[in-house]
Coordinates of C-alpha atoms and ligand atoms in Angstrom, one line a residue:
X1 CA 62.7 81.2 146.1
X2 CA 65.5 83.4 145.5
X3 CA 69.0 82.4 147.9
X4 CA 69.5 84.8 151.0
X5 CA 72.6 86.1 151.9
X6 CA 72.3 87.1 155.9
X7 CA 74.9 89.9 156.7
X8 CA 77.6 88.6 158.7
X9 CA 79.2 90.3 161.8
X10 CA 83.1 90.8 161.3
X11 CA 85.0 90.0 164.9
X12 CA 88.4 90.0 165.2
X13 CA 88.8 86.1 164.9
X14 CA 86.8 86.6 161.6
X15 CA 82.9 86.2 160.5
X16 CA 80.2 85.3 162.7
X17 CA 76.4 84.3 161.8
X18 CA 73.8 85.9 163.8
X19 CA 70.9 83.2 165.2
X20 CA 67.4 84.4 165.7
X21 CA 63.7 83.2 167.0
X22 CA 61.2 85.2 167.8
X23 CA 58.0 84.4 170.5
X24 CA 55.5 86.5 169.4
X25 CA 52.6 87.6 171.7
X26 CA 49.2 88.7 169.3
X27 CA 45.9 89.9 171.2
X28 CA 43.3 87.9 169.9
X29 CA 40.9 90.2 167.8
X30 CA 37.6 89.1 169.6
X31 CA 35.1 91.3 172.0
X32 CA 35.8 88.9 175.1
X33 CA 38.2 87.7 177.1
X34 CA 39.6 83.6 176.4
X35 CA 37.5 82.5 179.3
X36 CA 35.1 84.8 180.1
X37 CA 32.5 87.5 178.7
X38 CA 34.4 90.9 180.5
X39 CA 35.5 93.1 177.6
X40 CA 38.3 93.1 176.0
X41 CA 38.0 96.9 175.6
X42 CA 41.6 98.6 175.5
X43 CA 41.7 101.6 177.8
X44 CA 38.8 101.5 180.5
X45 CA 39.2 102.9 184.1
X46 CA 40.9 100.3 185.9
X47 CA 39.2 96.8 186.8
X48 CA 36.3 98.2 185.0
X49 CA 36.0 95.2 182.6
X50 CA 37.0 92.0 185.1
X51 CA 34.9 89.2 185.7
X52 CA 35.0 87.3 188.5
X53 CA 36.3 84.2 186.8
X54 CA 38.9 87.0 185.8
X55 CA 39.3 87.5 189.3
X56 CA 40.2 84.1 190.4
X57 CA 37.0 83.9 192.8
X58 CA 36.8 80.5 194.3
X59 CA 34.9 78.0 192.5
X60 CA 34.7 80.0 189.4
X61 CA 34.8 78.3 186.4
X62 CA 36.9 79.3 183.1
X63 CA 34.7 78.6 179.8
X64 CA 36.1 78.9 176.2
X65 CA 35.5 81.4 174.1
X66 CA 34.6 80.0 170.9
X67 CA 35.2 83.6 168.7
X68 CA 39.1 82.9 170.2
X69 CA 39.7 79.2 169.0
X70 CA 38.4 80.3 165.9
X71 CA 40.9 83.3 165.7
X72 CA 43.8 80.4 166.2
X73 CA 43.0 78.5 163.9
X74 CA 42.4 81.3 161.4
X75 CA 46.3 82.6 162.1
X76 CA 47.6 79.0 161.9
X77 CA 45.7 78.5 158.3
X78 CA 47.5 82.1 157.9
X79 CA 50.6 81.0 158.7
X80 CA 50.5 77.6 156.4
X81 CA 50.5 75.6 159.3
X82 CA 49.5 72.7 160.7
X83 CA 46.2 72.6 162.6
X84 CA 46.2 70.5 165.3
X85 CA 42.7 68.9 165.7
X86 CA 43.0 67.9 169.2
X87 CA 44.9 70.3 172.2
X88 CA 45.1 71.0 175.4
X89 CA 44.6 73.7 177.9
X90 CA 47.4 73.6 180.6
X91 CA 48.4 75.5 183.9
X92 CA 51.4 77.4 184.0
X93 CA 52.2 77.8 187.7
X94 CA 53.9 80.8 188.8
X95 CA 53.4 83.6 191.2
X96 CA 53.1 87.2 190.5
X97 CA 50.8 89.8 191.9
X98 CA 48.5 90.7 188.7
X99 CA 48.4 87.0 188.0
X100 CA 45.2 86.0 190.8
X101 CA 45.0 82.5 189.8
X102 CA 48.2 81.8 190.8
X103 CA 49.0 79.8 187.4
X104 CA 48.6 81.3 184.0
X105 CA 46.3 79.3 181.5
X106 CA 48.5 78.2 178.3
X107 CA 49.1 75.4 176.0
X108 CA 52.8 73.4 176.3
X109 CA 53.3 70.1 174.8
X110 CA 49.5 69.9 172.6
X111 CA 49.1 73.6 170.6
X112 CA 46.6 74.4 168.8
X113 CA 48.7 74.9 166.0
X114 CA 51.9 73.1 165.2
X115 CA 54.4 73.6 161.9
X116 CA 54.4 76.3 159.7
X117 CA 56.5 79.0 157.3
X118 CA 55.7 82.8 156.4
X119 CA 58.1 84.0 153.7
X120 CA 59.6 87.5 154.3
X121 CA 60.8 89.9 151.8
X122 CA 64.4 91.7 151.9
X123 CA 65.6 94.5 150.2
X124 CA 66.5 94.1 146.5
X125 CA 63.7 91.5 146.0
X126 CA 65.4 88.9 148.4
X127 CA 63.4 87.0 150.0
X128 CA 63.6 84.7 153.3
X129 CA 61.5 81.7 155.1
X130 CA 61.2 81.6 158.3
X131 CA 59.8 78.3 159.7
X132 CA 57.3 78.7 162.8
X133 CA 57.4 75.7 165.6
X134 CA 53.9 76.6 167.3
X135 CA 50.9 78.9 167.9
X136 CA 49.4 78.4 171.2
X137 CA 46.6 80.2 173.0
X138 CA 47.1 81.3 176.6
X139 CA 45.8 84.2 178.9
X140 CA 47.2 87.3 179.4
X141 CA 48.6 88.6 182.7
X142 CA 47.0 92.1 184.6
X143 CA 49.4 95.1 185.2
X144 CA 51.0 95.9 187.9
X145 CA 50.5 100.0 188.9
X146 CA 53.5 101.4 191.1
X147 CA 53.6 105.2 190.4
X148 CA 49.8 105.9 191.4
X149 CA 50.9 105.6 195.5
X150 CA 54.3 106.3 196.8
X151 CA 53.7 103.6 199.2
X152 CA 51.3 101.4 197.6
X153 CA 51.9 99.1 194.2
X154 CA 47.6 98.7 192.8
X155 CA 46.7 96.2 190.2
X156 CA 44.5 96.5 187.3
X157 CA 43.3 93.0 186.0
X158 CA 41.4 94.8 182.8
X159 CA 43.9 92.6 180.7
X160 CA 43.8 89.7 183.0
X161 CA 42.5 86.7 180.9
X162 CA 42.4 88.3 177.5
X163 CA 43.6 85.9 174.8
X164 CA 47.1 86.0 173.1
X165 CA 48.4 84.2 170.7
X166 CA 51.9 83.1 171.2
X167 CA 53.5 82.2 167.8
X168 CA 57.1 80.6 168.0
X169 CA 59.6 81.0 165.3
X170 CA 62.7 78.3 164.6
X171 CA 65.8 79.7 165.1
X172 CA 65.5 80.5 160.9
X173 CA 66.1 84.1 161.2
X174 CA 69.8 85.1 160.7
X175 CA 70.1 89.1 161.0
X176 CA 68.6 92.4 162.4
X177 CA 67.1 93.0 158.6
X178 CA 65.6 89.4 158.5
X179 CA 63.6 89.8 161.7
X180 CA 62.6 93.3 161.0
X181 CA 61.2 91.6 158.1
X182 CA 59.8 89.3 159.7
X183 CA 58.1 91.1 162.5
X184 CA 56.4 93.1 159.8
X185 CA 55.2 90.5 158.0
X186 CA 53.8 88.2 160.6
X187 CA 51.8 91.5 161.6
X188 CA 50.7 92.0 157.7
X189 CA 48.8 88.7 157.6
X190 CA 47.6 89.2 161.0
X191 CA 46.0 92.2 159.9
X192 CA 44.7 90.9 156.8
X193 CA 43.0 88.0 158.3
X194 CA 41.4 90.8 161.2
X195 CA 42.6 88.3 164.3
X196 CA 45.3 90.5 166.0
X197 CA 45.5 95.1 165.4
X198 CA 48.6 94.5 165.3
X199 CA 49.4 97.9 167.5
X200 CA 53.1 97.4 169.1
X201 CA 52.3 100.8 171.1
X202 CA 49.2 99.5 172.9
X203 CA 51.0 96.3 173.2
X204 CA 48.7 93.9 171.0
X205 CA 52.3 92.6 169.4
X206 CA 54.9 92.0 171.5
X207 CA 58.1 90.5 171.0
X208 CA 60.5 88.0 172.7
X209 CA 63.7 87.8 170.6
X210 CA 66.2 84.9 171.4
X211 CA 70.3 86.0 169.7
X212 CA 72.8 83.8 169.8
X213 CA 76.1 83.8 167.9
X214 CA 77.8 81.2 166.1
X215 CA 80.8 80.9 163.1
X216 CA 78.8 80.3 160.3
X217 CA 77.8 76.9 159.4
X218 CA 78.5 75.7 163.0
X219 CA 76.8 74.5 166.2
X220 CA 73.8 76.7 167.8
X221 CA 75.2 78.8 170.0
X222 CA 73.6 79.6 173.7
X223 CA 71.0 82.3 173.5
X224 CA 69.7 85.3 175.2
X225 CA 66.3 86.4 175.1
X226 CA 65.4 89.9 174.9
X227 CA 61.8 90.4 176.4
X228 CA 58.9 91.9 175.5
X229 CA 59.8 94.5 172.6
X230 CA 57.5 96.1 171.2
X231 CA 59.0 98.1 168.4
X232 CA 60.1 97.3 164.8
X233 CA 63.2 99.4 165.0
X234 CA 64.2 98.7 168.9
X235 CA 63.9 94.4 167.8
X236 CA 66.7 95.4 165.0
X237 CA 69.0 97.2 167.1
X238 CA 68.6 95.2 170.4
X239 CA 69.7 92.3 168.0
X240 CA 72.7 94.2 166.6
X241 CA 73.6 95.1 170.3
X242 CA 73.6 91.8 171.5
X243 CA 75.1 89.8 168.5
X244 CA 78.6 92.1 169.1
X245 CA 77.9 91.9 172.9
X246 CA 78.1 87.6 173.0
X247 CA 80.7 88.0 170.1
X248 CA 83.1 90.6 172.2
X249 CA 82.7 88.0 175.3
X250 CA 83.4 84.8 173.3
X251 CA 86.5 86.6 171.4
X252 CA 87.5 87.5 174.7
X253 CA 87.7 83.8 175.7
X254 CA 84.3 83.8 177.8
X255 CA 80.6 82.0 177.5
X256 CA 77.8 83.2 177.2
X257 CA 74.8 82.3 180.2
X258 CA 71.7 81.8 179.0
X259 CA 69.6 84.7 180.5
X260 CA 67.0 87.1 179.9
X261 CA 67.8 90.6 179.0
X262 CA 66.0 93.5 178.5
X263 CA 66.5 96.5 175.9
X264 CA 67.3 99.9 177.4
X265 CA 66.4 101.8 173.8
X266 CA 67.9 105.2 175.4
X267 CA 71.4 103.7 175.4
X268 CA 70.4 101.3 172.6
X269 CA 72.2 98.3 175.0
X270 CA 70.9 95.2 176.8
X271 CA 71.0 94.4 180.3
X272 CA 71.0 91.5 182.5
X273 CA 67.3 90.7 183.9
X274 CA 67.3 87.3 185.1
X275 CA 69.7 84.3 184.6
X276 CA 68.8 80.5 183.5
X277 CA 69.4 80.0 187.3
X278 CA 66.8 81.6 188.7
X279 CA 64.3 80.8 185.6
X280 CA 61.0 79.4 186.7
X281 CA 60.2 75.6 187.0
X282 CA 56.5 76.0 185.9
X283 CA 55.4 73.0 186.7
X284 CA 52.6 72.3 183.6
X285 CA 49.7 70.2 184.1
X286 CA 46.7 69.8 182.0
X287 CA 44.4 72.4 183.4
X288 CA 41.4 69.9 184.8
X289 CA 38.8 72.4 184.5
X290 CA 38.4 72.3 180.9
X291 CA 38.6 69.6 178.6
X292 CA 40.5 68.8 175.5
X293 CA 39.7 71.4 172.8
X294 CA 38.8 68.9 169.4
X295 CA 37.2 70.4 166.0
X296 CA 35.7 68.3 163.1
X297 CA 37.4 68.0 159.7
X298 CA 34.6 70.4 158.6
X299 CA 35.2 72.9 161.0
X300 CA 39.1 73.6 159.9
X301 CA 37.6 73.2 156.1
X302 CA 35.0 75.9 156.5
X303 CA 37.0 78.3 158.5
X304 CA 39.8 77.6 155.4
X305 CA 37.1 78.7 152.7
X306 CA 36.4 82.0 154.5
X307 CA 40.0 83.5 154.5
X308 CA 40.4 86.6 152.9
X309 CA 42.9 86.9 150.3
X310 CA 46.4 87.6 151.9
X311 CA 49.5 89.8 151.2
X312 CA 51.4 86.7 148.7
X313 CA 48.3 85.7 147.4
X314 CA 47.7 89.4 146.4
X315 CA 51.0 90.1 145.4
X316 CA 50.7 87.0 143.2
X317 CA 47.2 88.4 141.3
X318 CA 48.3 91.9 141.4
X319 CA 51.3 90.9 139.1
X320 CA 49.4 88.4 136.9
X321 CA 46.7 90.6 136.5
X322 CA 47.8 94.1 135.8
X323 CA 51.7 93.3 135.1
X324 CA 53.0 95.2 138.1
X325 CA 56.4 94.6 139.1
X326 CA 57.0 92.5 141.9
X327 CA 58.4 95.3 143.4
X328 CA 55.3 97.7 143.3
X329 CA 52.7 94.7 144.1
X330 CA 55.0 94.1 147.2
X331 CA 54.7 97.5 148.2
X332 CA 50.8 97.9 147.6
X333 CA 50.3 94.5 149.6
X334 CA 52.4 95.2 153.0
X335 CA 49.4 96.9 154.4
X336 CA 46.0 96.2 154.6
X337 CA 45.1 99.6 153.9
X338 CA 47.1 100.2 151.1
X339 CA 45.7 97.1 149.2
X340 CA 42.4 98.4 150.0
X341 CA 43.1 101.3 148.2
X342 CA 44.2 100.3 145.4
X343 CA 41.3 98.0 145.0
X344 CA 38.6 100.3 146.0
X345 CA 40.8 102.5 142.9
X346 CA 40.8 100.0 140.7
X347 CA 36.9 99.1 141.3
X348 CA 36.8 103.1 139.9
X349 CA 37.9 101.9 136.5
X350 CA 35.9 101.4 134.0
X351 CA 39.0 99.3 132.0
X352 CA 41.3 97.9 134.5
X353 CA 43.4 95.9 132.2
X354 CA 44.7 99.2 130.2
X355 CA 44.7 101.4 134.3
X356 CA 45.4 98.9 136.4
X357 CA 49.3 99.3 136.1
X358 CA 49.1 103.3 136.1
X359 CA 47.1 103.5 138.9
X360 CA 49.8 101.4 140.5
X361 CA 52.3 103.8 139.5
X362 CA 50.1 106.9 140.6
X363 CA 49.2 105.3 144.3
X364 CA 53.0 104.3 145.0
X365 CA 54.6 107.4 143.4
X366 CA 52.3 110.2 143.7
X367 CA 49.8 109.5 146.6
X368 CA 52.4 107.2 148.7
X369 CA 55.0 110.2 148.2
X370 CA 53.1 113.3 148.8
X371 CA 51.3 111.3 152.0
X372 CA 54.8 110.3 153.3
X373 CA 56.1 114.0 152.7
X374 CA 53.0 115.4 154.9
X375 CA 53.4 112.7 157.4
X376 CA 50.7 111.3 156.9
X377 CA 48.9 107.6 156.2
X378 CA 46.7 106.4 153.7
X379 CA 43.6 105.8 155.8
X380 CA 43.9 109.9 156.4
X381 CA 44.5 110.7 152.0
X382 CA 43.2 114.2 150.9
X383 CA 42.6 112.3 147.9
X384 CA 39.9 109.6 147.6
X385 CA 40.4 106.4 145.8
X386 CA 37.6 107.4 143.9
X387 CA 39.1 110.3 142.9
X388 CA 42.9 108.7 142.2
X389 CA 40.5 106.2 140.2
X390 CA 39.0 109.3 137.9
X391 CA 42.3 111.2 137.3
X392 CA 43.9 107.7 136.1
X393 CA 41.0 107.0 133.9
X394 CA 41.5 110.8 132.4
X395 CA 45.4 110.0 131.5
X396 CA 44.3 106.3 130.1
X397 CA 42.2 107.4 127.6
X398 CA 44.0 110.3 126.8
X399 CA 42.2 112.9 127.9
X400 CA 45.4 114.3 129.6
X401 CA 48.8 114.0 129.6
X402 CA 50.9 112.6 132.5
X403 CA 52.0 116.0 133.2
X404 CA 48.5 118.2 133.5
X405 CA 47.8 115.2 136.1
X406 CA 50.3 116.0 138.4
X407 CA 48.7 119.5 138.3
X408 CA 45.1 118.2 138.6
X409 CA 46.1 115.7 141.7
X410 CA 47.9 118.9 143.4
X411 CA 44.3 120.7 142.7
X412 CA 42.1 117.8 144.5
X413 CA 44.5 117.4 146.9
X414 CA 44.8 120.9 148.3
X415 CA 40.9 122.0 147.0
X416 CA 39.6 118.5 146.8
X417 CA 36.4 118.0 143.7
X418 CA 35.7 115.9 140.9
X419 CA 38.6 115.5 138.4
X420 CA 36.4 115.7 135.4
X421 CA 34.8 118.9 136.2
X422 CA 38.1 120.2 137.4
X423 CA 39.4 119.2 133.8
X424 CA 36.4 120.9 131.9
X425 CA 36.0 124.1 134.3
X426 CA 40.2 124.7 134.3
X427 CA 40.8 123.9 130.8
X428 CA 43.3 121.3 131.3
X429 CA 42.1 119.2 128.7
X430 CA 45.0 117.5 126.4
X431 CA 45.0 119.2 123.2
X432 CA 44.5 116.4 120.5
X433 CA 43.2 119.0 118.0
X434 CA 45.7 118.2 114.9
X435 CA 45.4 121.4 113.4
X436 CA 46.1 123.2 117.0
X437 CA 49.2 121.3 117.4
X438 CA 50.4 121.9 114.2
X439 CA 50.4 125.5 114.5
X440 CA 52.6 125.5 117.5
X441 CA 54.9 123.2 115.7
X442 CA 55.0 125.5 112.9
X443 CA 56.0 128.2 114.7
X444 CA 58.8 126.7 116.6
X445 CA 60.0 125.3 113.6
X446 CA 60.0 128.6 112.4
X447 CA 61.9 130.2 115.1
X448 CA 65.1 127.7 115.3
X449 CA 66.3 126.8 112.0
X450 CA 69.7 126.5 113.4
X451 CA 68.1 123.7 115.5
X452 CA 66.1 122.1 112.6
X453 CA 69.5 122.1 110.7
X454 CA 71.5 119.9 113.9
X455 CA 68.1 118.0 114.0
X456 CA 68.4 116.4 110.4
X457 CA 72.0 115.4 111.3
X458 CA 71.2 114.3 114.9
X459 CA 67.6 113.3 115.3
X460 CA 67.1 112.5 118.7
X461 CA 67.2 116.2 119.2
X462 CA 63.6 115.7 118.3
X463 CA 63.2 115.6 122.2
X464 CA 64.1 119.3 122.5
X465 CA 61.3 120.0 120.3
X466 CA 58.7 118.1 121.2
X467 CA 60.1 119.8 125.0
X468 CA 59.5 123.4 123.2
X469 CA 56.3 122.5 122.3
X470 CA 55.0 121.0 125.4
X471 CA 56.0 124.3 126.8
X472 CA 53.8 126.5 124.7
X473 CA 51.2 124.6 124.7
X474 CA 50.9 124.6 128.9
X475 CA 51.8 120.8 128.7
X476 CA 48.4 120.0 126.5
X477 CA 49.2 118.9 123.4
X478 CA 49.3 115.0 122.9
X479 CA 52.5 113.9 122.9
X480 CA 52.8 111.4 120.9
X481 CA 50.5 113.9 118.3
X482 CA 53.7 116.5 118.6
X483 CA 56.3 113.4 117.9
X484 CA 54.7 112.4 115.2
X485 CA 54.1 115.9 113.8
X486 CA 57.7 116.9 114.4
X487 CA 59.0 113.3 112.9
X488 CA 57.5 114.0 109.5
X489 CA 58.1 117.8 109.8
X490 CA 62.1 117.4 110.4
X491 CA 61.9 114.5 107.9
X492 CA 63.5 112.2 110.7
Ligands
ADP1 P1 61.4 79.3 176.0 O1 60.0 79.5 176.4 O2 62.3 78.6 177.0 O3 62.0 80.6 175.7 P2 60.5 78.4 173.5 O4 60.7 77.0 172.8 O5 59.2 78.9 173.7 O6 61.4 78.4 174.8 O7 61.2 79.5 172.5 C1 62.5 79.4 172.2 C2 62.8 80.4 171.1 O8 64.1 80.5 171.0 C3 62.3 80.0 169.7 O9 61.8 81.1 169.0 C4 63.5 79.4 169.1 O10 63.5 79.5 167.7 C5 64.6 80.3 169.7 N1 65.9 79.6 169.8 C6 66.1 78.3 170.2 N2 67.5 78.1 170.2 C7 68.1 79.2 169.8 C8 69.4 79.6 169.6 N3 70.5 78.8 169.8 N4 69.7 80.9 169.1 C9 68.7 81.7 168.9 N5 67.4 81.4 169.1 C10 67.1 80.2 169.5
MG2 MG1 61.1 82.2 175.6

């Protein structure tokens, strides 16, 4: 692992560190809610998909949803952590009106997961770990609805008792770029392994971020937490905001309170919500109405075998196999999609080993650049892998040059069609014809013998020939045919 230098924030009593942990709220991926069969369905008419247990009737009984503990333990295997093989269900007592049961069902002192680390990538091929503490499982809350009355607040309890993972960092993280990073990856292998969408705008991921600031090397400093974020770009600047904020108070010879905060992103500032003093005493007990949650040996070892292949473990193979840089693997593997893509082209290839790396090079450079340019995302591409797969394999075995493809991907991407037709019906074929070549590189030959005179003396100006001839030919001939030509025709 390559050494991370963390930017440092300059006061006026010199450098300070930053200090970051993140609580991450994930949806569980599953059709029903953590104890009970309502949907989990995002978007329904209010209290259209509530149960009674949901409800908080009396007497009702909560029963675990197996599809849910199985989505834990999937993340935690995810996250190369520590699966705890016995945990416990507790009651997290507060009140609040979309929270009927008067106490939220959650896991405190036995998770279902325990230790683990995801490794984050920086800019310039830096990369960070970030240790995580815990993942439990707990319920999620209903919402609150105050601007459908101007007298009455109404609550929806469609998301009351849908599962959530909560995944707790370490204090690891040590600047805006680092959790940025780190956000985005954590949602990555998420993705990959299908348990959370991963969809910060419908709320699926949310965000608690703790800052503190301290001179480096030192003692923790007191935190604030930032709550409920749920943007990539809002979690980097609400951490730039509040690092100066406690820096400018502690400069100024204050302390800072532990308290809650919350990001106002139109002035791109923090303000107060709640200090430690009025923080809730939750009172946690084991929840009596279920039991212990406890899985076999066998069933960790089984739900281990059937993991997909995640983003490192691609990024790895990728490299080894097709001798990307880690650079372009890292790119291809940050999404799910995009790995699809470039699997489903590759799959198109009849030889991999002499494509693989150029259809690298054509999804990043031509397909990511022309989709980004539009605006657009791969799951939406003009251009099929199939057909990405067919203009690479064209260029590979020479059929044309790098050049003519550019044309031909602008042709299926604005008319769409089969790249090999398009080749034969448009002419576009790369001339290899020796004789052909030749007579274009006679006649520009012909043409400059004040060039062919410098050429002798300096023969890299080869490359303004071999340009001249590219030219005429409409960017067919074989290039390496019209080097070799010119080489032995220049006597260079
Ligand atoms: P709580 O529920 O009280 O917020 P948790 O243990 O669930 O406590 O979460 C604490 C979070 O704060 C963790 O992500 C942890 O890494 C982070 N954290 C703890 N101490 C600090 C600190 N001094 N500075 C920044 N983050 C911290
Ligand atoms: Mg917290």
């Amino acid at each position: 692992m390559s050494a991370t230098t963390a930017k440092l924030i300059k006061g006026a009593t010199g450098d300070w560190e930053t200090v970051i942990g993140l609580e991450i709220h994930a949806q569980v991926t599953s059709n029903s809610k953590l104890f009970s069969g309502a949907s989990t369905e995002f978007g329904g008419e209010p209290n259209s998909h509530v149960s009674l247990v949901d409800a908080a009737m009396p007497g009702m009984l909560p029963v675990i949803n197996e599809e849910c503990v199985r989505q834990a333990v999937r993340t935690g295997l995810g996250l190369n952590a520590q699966i705890n093989r016995r945990s416990v269900f507790d009651r997290k007592n507060y009140f609040y009106p979309d929270l009927p049961q008067g106490y939220q069902i959650s896991q405190y002192k036995s998770p279902i997961v325990g230790e683990g680390e995801v490794v984050v990538e920086l800019e310039g091929g830096r990369t960070a770990t970030v240790g995580i503490e815990r993942l439990h499982l707990e319920q999620d809350a209903g919402k609150s609805l105050h601007d459908r009355s101007p007298s009455l607040s109404y609550v929806d309890l469609n998301r009351s008792g849908v599962a959530l993972m909560e995944i707790v960092s370490k204090p690891d993280i040590r600047d805006a770029e680092q959790a940025k990073a780190y956000v985005t990856k954590l949602r990555s292998i998420l993705r990959y392994l299908g348990t959370c969408d991963g969809d910060m705008e419908k709320g699926s991921l949310r965000a608690d971020v703790n800052v503190s600031v301290r001179k480096p090397g030192g003692p923790l400093g007191t935190r604030c937490e930032i709550k409920n974020m749920n943007s990539i770009t809002f979690i980097g600047q609400a951490i730039e905001y509040e690092a100066r904020r406690q820096i400018g108070i502690i400069e100024d010879g204050g302390t800072i309170d532990q308290e809650t905060r919350l990001f106002d992103p139109g002035k791109g500032e923090t303000r107060s919500m709640r200090s430690k003093e009025e923080a809730h005493d939750y009172r946690y007990f084991p929840d009596p109405d279920l039991l212990p949650l406890e899985f076999s040996e066998a069933f960790v070892a089984e739900l281990k075998a059937n993991l997909p292949e995640l983003p490192d473990q691609k990024k790895a193979r990728f490299i080894a196999e097709f001798g990307l840089s880690p650079y372009d693997a890292g790119v291809l593997v940050a999404e799910r999609e995009s790995a699809d893509f470039y699997e489903t082209v590759l799959a198109g290839l009849a030889d991999k080993s002499r494509d693989g790396k150029l259809a690298a090079n054509w999804v990043i450079n031509e397909l990511f650049g022309r989709l980004n340019k539009e605006g657009r995302d791969i799951t939406g591409s003009p251009v099929s892998a199939a057909q990405l797969a067919a203009i690479v394999e064209l260029i590979g075995e020479g059929t044309i040059s790098g050049k003519i493809a550019k044309d031909l991907f602008e042709i299926v991407w604005t008319e769409g069609g089969d790249p090999r037709v398009l080749v034969e019906t448009r002419g576009m074929k790369q001339v290899t014809d020796l004789g052909a070549i030749e007579r274009v590189v006679d006649d520009i030959i012909a043409a400059n013998p004040d060039k062919v005179e410098q050429a002798k003396a300096k023969p890299q100006l080869v490359g303004w020939f071999v340009g001249q001839v590219m030219k005429s030919s409409g960017g067919k001939a074989n290039p390496q045919a019209v080097n070799d030509l010119l080489k032995s025709k220049l006597g260079i």
